[in-house]
Amino acid sequence: MTEANVTVAESGTGSVPEGWQPHIVALVCNWCSYAGADMAGTTRLEYPANVRMVRFPCTGRMSPLMILKAFEQGADGVLVSGCHPGDCHYVQGNLVARRRFTIFRSLMDFIGIDLRRLHFAWVSAAEGHKWARVVSDVTAAVSEAGPLPAFESPEDWDGVELPSVGDGGPQELTADQLDLLRANLRRAASEVLAAKRVGVVIGYGAGSLPGQNVPKLVTDSSACEILDWGHGCVNNLSTYIGDALEHNDRVAVVVKTCDLGAITGLIREDQVRRDQLLLIGMQCPGVHSGSALAAKCLSCSGDPHPICDLVVSVDGVHESCLDPSDAALDMPDARDEQIAYLESLPYAERWRYWQRQFGRCLRCYACRAACPLCYCSSCIADKHRPQWVPTSIDNAGNSTWNIIRAIHLAGRCSGCDECARACPADIRLDLINRKLALEVERQYGRVGLDPEEKSALIDFRMEDSEEFIL
Amino acid sequence: MDRTQWLLTESQLREWVRSLLDAGNSVVAPVEEDGVLLFRPLTSEERAILAPSGKTRWSPKEFLFPRSEPLYRYTLDGGEVEIENPPAPQRPQVLFGVRSCDAGGLLRLDEIFLSGTKDPLYAARRESTTVVSMACAAADPECFCTAVGGSPVGEEGSDLQLVPLEEGWLLRVLTEKGEALFGDVDERWQDAPAAIAKEVEKLERRVAGQIERSPVKQEWSKTLEDGFEHEAWDRLAQHCLGCSVCAYVCPSCSCFDMNHEANAWCGEQCRSWDACTFAIFTHHASGHNPRSTHQERYRQRVLHKFAFKAEDDEPFRCVGCGRCVALCPAGLDIVDTVTAAVAAIREEGADAAR
Ligand code: SF4
Ligand code: SF4
Ligand code: SF4
Ligand code: SF4
C-alpha cells in the first residue's frame, strides 16, 4: 500500500531493481546512540545516507511492534541501537530489551527474515566513530540481502513437506479403563461440590459431533453424570477460570498435565491465586486432533501430575498436592524435528512457507480467545491510536498479528497448543510457539511449574549473552 | 427454460475448466493448501479438487465479499490530495465446485448487499460471477442443510450444477447466466437421458438420510424473538470465547467494519470483515457497550440466523453448512442452541428473568 512498498521486489524473487538503494530504519535511544549519531555528524564523519532515525527514550521502550511496523512499511532493514549494558539512563531498560531482542530476532530468522536485515548495537554518546561504522556495516549487509521480500502468499507453490512426527504418546486405555476413569471423575466432582469445597466444577461433557467433548460447568453435586472424559477432551479449561471466579470463591478445574503450565502462568501473573483453585488432575489417554493423537501428546506419558489437589487415575481418586517447586515438567517434543527442518531451509523458502500460512489467517482471533494466557482486556490488535497491527486482513497485517501474538507469549506460552487447535486455517502456531520456547530455554534456562519463578522475558542478568549485538 | 444436461467424465470436466481458464475467466475452485481445502483462483485445471463430497474449510464468500477491500485510496503530495477509486473487476469470475449450502449462502449475501441501496463494489463482482455448484454424494458429520430447508442437491443460488453420479458428472444448466458460460458445447459431450433425474433423486434421498438433525421450524423464529430476554441464554452461551470463527467461516455472515490504513504519504479506507461475536463490535466511543456480555453477543449471532425476520416465511439465514459447529473452539452448536432455547422459552415462559 505504501509508497516505500512500491520498491519491494516482485514476489521475493530476489531480483534487484536497477538503482535500488536499501531503506533502513534506525530505532535509537535518545540518551546515547542519538547523541552518538549527532557526534558523528559534528565531527563530519562520512557514512551512508540510507538510514532514517526514530528517537526513543530507551531501548526498553522499543517493542517488536515498532520493528515490524518498519518492515511492514517497506524498510529493507532495521537497526536498533541503545546504551551499553550498565549505562542505561533508566538503569535496566536495555537489559530487559536485550532479552526481548534476542528472542524476537530468533523468531524473525525462523519465519524467513534474513538476519542481514536486522541489527542491534550499543553505541554511546561518545562513540561517533562507532555509529559511522555500524551504519556502514548495516547498510552493506542490507544491500547484500536485497529488497525485502513481498508480504504475499506464493502462487502455485508445492509447499514444504515437514518430517512426520512419528508416534508415541500415553498408554492406550481400554474402554473399561476409560469408564472407570469417568466414574472416578464424577465421584470426585460430586464430592467436592457436595462438601462445598468449590462452587463449580469446570469439566467436559459430550459434544454434538462424534467423539467430540466440550467444556461443561457443573454446580450441582447430583449433576456430575454429565461429566465425560476421553480423547475428545481437548480444551484447556483454564481459559474459563477467570469467568467462573466472578461467581464463585473457589473453582475446581479438570486438568490434563499439559494444561498445568497455563494455570501456573495465571498464578505467576497474579490472575488467580492457587487457593482459589482445586485442580482435578486426570490420567490422560491422549487427546485427538482429527482421528490421530494430537502432536503434543506424542511425547507425554499421560500421567496425572502430582501438583494437582486431586489425582484421578484408574486406581481411584487421591488427595495430592506436591510442592510445585519439586515438580519437573519435562516435555521433549516430536515437532522439534519439524522446526529443525524448517530452519535448514533457505530464507526464501521459509518466507514462502510462513507467508502462505499467514496468508490464510482470517483474523478471527480464535488463537487469542482460546489461549489461557491471552487475558488482556484490550488487545494490541484492537487498538487504533496508534495502529500498530494493521486491521486489513492481508499478508502484511496478518504477519504482524501472528508474530506479535507469539512474541507476547514468548517465555509465557505453556505449550498447550490451544491456539493452533482453535485456528480454522491450520496455521502452525504450535511450531512458532515451540520455536520460541526452545530459544528461551536455550538462552535463559527452563522455567518450570513453580509460580514463584520469574518468567524469562521480564527478567535479566548482567551477563546475558549478546553475541549478535554490534 | 429447457433443461440442458450432459454426463461428463472427470477428464472432460477438467478440459472444460481448462477452456474456462483459456477464455479469460478467473476460475475459483477448491484446492488443497498445506492440507487445508480452500477456494482459490486456479492457475491450472489440474489443481482443482473435484471431490464428490467434503467442503472447503470456509465458504467462497470472500470472492464476492473480500476479507478486506479498499473503498478508495489517496496520496498526499504537498498540499494536493489525489483520490483513486478501486479498480473494477478485470475478468469474469466462475465459482466452481460450490456446495449447495454455500450457493444458498451467496443469496443471503445478495440480500444484504443488493437489496435497497446496492453496494457498487459487491454488485460489480456479483454481476461478473457465475456459480457452478457441486451436489454432495455424502454429508459430513456436521452438515444439516436439510434441517434448514436446503438439500445436498439444492439448486438455489447456482447457475450450473454438477451432480456426482455413478454414471459420471451430471452437468445441468439452471440459468441463462449458466448457459452463457458455454461457447459451443463440445460435441463429444454426452447428453444425459431424462431418466437420470431418478438417479439424482436417489442421491438426494441417500445423502439427506445421512443427516440426523431434525428440522428447525419456521415458527421458532417468533418464539426466539419473544424469549429474547430469557435466562436460558446465559447458560447456553456460557462457553463462547468471543472469537469470530463461526462468523468468518459462515457462508452467510456479512458484517464488516471500516478501517483506515495510512502513513504520511498515502492511505486507504477499507472495508474488512467483522463479527457480532467480538466485544468491540458494539463498543461505543463513550465506553458503553450495549451488548456487554458474550452471552448477548452470541445470542445476536444465533438470532440473526434464525429470527429477526421481516416476513414470517423468509428463509433462515443459516444454510446448514455446519462449519460453525465443526470449527467452534468451544464446541458450541447453533442448532442445539436454538433447540434448547426454544424448549426453555416454551417451558418457562418467554420472560423467565435473566
Ligand atoms: S499432552 Fe496433554 S492431552 Fe496429550 S496425553 Fe499429555 S496430558 Fe493428555
Ligand atoms: S486463529 Fe488462526 S486464523 Fe484466527 S486469527 Fe489466529 S492465526 Fe489467524
Ligand atoms: S450441508 Fe448439505 S449441501 Fe452443504 S456440504 Fe453438507 S450435505 Fe452438502
Ligand atoms: S450459521 Fe453455521 S451452519 Fe449456519 S450457515 Fe453459518 S456457518 Fe453454516
mmCIF file of N, CA and C in Angstrom, chain B residues 66 81 85 114 122 127 175 193 233 270 283 320 335 346 351:
data_model
loop_
_atom_site.group_PDB
_atom_site.id
_atom_site.type_symbol
_atom_site.label_atom_id
_atom_site.label_comp_id
_atom_site.label_asym_id
_atom_site.label_seq_id
_atom_site.Cartn_x
_atom_site.Cartn_y
_atom_site.Cartn_z
ATOM 1 N N PRO B 66 -14.734 -9.630 -0.140
ATOM 2 C CA PRO B 66 -13.368 -9.948 0.288
ATOM 3 C C PRO B 66 -13.150 -9.678 1.774
ATOM 4 N N VAL B 81 -4.285 16.432 -2.657
ATOM 5 C CA VAL B 81 -4.795 15.103 -2.336
ATOM 6 C C VAL B 81 -5.305 14.471 -3.618
ATOM 7 N N ASN B 85 -10.270 5.550 -7.159
ATOM 8 C CA ASN B 85 -11.286 4.533 -6.885
ATOM 9 C C ASN B 85 -10.695 3.144 -7.020
ATOM 10 N N LEU B 114 -27.362 -6.214 -2.011
ATOM 11 C CA LEU B 114 -28.035 -5.804 -3.249
ATOM 12 C C LEU B 114 -29.466 -5.318 -3.052
ATOM 13 N N TYR B 122 -19.710 -4.744 -4.521
ATOM 14 C CA TYR B 122 -20.255 -6.098 -4.474
ATOM 15 C C TYR B 122 -21.031 -6.380 -5.757
ATOM 16 N N GLU B 127 -22.180 -9.374 -10.517
ATOM 17 C CA GLU B 127 -22.589 -9.335 -11.910
ATOM 18 C C GLU B 127 -21.668 -10.198 -12.782
ATOM 19 N N THR B 175 -29.560 -21.555 -15.254
ATOM 20 C CA THR B 175 -29.941 -20.173 -15.551
ATOM 21 C C THR B 175 -29.330 -19.745 -16.885
ATOM 22 N N PRO B 193 -29.626 -38.672 -20.345
ATOM 23 C CA PRO B 193 -31.013 -39.063 -20.584
ATOM 24 C C PRO B 193 -31.940 -38.441 -19.545
ATOM 25 N N TRP B 233 -30.309 -18.054 27.807
ATOM 26 C CA TRP B 233 -29.167 -17.588 27.014
ATOM 27 C C TRP B 233 -27.881 -17.540 27.824
ATOM 28 N N CYS B 270 -10.705 1.171 4.053
ATOM 29 C CA CYS B 270 -11.033 -0.207 3.699
ATOM 30 C C CYS B 270 -12.296 -0.671 4.391
ATOM 31 N N HIS B 283 -18.866 -1.788 20.719
ATOM 32 C CA HIS B 283 -18.281 -0.924 21.739
ATOM 33 C C HIS B 283 -18.372 0.536 21.289
ATOM 34 N N GLY B 320 -27.049 -24.181 6.898
ATOM 35 C CA GLY B 320 -26.812 -25.537 7.396
ATOM 36 C C GLY B 320 -25.502 -26.182 6.983
ATOM 37 N N VAL B 335 -27.511 -25.344 16.255
ATOM 38 C CA VAL B 335 -28.830 -25.985 16.215
ATOM 39 C C VAL B 335 -29.243 -26.427 17.616
ATOM 40 N N ARG B 346 -40.447 -22.068 25.807
ATOM 41 C CA ARG B 346 -41.809 -22.622 25.841
ATOM 42 C C ARG B 346 -42.154 -23.156 27.213
ATOM 43 N N ASP B 351 -40.630 -14.738 29.424
ATOM 44 C CA ASP B 351 -39.823 -13.789 30.163
ATOM 45 C C ASP B 351 -39.275 -14.309 31.486
#
